[in-house]
mmCIF file of C-alpha atoms in Angstrom:
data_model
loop_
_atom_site.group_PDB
_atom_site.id
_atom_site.type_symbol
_atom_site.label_atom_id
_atom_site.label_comp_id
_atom_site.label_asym_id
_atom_site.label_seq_id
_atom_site.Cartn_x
_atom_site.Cartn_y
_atom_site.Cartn_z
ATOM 1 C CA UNK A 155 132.074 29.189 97.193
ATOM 2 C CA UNK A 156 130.748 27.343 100.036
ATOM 3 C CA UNK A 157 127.366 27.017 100.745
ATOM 4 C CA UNK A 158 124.911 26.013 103.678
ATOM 5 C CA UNK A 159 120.948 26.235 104.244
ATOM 6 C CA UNK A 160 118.489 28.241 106.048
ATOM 7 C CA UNK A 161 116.984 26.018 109.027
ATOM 8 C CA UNK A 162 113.688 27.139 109.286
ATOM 9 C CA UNK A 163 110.927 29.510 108.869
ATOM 10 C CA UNK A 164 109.347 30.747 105.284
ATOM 11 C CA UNK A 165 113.025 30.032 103.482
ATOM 12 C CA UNK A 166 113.348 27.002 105.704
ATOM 13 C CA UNK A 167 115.943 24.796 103.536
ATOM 14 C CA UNK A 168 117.065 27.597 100.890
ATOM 15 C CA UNK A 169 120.663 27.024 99.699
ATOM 16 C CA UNK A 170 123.021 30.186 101.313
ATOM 17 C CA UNK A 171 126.217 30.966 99.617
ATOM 18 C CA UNK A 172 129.353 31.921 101.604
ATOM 19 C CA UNK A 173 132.441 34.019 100.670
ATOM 20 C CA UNK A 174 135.106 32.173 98.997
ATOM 21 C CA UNK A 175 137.673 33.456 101.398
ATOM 22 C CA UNK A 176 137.624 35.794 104.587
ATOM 23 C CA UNK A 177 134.809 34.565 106.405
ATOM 24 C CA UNK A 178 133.963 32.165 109.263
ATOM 25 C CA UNK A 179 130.313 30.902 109.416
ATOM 26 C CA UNK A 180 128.364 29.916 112.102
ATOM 27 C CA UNK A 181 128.491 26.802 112.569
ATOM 28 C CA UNK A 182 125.072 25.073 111.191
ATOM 29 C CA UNK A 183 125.040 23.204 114.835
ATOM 30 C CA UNK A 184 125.682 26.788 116.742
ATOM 31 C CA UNK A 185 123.083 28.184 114.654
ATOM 32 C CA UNK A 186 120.554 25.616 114.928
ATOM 33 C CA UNK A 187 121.216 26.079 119.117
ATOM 34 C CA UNK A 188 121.177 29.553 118.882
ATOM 35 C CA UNK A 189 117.879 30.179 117.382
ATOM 36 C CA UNK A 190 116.478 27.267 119.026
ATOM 37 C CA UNK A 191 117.170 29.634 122.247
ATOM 38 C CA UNK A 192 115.400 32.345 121.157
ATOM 39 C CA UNK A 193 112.401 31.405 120.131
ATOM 40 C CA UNK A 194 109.756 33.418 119.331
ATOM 41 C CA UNK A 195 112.032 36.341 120.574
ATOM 42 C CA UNK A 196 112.948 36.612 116.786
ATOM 43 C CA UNK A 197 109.176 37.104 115.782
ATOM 44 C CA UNK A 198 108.604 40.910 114.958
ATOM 45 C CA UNK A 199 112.683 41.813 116.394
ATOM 46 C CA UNK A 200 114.552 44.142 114.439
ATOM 47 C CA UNK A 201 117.559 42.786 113.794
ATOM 48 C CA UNK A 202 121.234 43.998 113.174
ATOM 49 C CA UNK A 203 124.040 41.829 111.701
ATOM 50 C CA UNK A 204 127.164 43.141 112.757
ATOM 51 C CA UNK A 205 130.252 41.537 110.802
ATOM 52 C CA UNK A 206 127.460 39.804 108.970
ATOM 53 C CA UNK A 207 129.505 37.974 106.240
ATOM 54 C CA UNK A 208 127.025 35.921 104.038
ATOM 55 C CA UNK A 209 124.299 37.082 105.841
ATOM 56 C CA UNK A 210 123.052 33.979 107.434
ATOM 57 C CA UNK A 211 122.048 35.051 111.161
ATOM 58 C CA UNK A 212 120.050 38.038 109.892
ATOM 59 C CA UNK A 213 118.598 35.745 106.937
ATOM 60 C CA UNK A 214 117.701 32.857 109.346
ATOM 61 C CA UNK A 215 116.075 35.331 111.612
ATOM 62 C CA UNK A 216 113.952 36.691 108.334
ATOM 63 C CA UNK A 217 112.668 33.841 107.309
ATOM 64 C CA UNK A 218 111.144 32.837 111.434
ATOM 65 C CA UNK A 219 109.178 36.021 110.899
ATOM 66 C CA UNK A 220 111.814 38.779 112.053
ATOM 67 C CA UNK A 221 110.289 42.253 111.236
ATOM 68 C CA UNK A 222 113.611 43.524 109.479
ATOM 69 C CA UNK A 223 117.503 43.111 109.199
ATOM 70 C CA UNK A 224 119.815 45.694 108.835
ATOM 71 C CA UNK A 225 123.730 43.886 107.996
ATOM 72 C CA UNK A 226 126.594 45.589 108.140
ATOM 73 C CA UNK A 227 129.756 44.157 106.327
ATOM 74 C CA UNK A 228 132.755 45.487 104.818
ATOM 75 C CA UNK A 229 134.045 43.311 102.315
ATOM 76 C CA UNK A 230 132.714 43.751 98.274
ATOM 77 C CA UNK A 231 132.149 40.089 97.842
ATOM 78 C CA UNK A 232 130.468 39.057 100.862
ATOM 79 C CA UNK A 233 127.644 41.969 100.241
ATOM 80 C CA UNK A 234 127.212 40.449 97.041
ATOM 81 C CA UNK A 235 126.908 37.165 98.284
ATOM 82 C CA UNK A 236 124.311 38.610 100.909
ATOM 83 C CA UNK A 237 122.292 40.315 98.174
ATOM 84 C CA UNK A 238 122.550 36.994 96.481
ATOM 85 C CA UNK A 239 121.357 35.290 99.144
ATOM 86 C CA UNK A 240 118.562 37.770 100.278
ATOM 87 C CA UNK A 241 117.123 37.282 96.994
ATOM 88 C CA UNK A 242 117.155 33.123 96.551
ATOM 89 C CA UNK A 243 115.307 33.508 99.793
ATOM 90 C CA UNK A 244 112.783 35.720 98.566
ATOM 91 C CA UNK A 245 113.635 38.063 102.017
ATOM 92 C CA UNK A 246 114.702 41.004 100.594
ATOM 93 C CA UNK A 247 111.776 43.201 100.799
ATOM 94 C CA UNK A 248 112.455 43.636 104.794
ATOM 95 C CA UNK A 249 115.985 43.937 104.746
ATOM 96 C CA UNK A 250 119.035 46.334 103.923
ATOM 97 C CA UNK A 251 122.472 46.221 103.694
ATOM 98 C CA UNK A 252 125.150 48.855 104.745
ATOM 99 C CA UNK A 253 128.074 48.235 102.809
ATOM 100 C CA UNK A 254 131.214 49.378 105.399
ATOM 101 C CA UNK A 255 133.255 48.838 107.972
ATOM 102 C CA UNK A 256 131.373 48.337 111.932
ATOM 103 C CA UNK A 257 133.585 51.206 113.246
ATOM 104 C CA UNK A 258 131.714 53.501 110.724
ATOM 105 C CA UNK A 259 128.580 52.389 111.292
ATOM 106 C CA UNK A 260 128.880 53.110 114.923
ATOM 107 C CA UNK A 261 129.827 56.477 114.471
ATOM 108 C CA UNK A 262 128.133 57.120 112.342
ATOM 109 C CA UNK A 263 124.550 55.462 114.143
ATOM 110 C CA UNK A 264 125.087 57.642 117.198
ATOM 111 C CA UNK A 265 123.128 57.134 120.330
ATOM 112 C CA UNK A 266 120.179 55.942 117.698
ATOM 113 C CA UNK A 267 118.508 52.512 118.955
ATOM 114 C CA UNK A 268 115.961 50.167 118.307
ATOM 115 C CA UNK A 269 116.744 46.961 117.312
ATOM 116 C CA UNK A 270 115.439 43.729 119.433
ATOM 117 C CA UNK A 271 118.377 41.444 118.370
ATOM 118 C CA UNK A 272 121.841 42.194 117.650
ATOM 119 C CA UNK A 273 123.777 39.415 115.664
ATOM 120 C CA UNK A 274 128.120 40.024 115.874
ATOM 121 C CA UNK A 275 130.429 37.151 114.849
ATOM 122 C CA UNK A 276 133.762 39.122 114.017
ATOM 123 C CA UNK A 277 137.156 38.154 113.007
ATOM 124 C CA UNK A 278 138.963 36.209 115.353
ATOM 125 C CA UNK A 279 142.760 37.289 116.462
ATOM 126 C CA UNK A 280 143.187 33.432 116.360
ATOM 127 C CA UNK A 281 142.964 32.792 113.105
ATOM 128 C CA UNK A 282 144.496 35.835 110.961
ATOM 129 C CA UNK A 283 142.299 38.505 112.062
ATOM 130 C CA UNK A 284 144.477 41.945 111.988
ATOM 131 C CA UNK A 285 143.353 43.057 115.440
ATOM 132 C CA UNK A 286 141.151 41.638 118.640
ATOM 133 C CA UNK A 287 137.327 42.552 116.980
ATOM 134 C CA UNK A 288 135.736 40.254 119.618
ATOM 135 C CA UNK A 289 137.752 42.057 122.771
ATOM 136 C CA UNK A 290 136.924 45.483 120.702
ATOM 137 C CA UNK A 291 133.242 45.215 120.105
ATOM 138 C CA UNK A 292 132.437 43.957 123.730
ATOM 139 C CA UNK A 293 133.973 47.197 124.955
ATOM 140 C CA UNK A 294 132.298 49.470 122.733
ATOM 141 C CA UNK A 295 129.859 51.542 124.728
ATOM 142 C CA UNK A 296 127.751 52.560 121.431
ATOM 143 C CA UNK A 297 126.436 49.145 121.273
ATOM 144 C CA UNK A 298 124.248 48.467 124.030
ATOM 145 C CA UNK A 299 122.884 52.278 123.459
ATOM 146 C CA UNK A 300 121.632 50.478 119.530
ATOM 147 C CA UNK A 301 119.358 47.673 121.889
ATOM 148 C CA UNK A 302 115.715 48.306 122.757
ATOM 149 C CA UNK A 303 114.358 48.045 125.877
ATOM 150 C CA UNK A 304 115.003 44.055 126.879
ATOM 151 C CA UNK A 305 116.915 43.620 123.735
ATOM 152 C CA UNK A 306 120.063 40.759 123.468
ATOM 153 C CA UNK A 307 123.573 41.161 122.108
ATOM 154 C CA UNK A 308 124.684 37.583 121.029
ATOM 155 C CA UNK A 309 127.971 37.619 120.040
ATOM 156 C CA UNK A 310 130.446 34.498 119.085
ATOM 157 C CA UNK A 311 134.044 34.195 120.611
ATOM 158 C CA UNK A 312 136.220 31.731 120.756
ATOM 159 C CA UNK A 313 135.651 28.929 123.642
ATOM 160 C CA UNK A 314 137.786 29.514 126.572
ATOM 161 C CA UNK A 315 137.696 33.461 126.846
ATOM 162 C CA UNK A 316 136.365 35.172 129.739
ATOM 163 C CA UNK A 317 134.280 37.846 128.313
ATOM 164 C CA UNK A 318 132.195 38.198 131.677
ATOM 165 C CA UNK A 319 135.791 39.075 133.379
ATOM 166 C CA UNK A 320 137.134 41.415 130.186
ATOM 167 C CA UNK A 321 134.044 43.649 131.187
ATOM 168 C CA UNK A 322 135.248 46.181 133.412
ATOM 169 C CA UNK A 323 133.150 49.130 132.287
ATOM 170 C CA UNK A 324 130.218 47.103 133.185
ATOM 171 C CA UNK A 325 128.682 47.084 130.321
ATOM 172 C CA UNK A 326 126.902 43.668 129.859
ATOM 173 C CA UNK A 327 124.715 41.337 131.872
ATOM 174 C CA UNK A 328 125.690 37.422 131.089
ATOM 175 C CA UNK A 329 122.078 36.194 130.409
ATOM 176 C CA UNK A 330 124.066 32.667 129.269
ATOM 177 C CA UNK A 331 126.766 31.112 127.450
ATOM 178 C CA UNK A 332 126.971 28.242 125.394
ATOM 179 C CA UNK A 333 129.859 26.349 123.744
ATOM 180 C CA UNK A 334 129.833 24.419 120.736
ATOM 181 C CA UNK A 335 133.633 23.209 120.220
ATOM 182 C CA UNK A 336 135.384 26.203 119.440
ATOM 183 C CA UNK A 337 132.984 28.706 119.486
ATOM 184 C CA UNK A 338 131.112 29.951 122.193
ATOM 185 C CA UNK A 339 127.695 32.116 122.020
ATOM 186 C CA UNK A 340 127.638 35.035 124.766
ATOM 187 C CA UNK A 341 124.452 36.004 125.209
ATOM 188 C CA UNK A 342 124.031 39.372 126.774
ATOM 189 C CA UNK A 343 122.239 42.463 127.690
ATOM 190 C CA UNK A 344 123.027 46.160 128.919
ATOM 191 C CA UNK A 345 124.851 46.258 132.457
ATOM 192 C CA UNK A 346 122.799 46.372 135.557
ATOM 193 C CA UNK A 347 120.369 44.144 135.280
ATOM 194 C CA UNK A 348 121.181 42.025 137.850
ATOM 195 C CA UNK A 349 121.688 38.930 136.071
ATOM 196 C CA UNK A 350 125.010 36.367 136.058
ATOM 197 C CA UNK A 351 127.509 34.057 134.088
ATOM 198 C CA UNK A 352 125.805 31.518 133.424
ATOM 199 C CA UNK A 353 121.839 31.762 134.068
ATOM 200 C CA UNK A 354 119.450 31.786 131.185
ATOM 201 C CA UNK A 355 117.360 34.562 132.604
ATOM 202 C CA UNK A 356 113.983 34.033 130.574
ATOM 203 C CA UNK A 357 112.472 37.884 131.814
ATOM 204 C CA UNK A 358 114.221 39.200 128.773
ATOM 205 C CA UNK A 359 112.773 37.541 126.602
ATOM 206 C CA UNK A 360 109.171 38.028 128.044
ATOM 207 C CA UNK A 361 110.240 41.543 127.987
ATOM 208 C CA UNK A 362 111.436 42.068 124.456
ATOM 209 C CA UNK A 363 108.121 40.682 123.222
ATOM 210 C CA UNK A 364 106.333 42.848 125.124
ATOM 211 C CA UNK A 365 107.913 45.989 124.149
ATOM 212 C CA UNK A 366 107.357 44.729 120.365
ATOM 213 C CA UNK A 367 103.683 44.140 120.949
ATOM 214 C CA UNK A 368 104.042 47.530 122.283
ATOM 215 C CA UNK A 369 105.264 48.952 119.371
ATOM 216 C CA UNK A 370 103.210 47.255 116.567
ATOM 217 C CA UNK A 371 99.995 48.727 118.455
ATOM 218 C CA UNK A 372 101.550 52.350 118.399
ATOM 219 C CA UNK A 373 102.411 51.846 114.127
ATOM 220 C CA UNK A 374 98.722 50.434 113.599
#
């Protein structure tokens, strides 16, 4: 079983398991990059781990102060290795784990939103995966209906495909991209928002915090 660590936060250097088989992390390096663009957007999000393997976006995001995670992952040993791993970190408390396929979970979520950031690194068709999960989440129109207001979708594909030009519903806005050998970070929001491939468009970031602040004042 394969392990790497959190990066930083409250379990900043905490051992993570990994799956023996079936998975493919993030790449510490893509990781490291990925939060490093976020910044304090991942202080107070609510998160969702789509495809979330051993756990390690949603974790990472726990531990800089995220208000929750939700994972989603369909394969018995990886949610043991992410109960494992919520637990070595101590992060627990302010997350849960839906045990189950993605497809479920979206039908079974309905039109129900919320969350700030939305993690999704699914099987590739490139290496083994039964069908195209990247091409088939990007096109699912439940997903940006699960974002709040200003909320991102950052989802890893393999470098080299065109997700901007595989969106013909129009359902994402290319905030940015970013390509660490073969994987490449997408970072997007719902359609319409004016933005392009490319441009790290910083408004939705002011704008998630805001709505957060938002939101704590209304729960106190």
């Amino acid at each position: 079983m394969g392990m790497s660590r959190v990066i930083a936060g409250s379990a900043g250097g905490r051992r993570l398991y990994a799956p023996k088989a079936g998975v493919r992390p993030t790449t510490g390096r893509a990781k490291a990059a990925l939060f490093s663009w976020l910044g304090e957007t991942v202080r107070d999000a609510r998160v969702l781990d789509l495809f979330a393997g051993s756990g390690a976006l949603g974790i990472e995001a726990l531990s800089r102060g995220a208000e929750s995670a939700l994972f989603v992952e369909l394969a018995r040993e990886a949610c043991a290795v992410i109960e494992r791993n919520l637990k070595a970190t101590g992060l627990e408390r302010n997350a849960h784990l839906r045990p189950g396929s993605v497809a479920s979970f979206l039908r079974g979520r309905g039109a129900q939103g919320g969350f700030d950031l939305i993690f999704c690194d699914p099987p590739w068709i490139e290496r083994g995966a039964d069908r195209d999960w990247v091409g088939w989440i990007h096109a699912r129109p439940e997903v940006p209906r699960l974002l709040s207001p200003g909320g991102w979708f950052i989802l890893e594909a393999p470098t080299g495909r065109d997700l901007a030009a595989e969106d013909k519903a129009g359902l994402w806005t290319v905030r940015d991209k970013r390509a660490y050998g073969t994987t490449t970070l997408w970072f997007l929001q719902p359609g319409g928002e004016g933005g392009e491939e490319g441009e790290a468009d910083g408004e939705g970031e002011d704008t998630a915090g805001e709505n957060r602040k938002s939101r704590k004042a209304d729960d106190s």
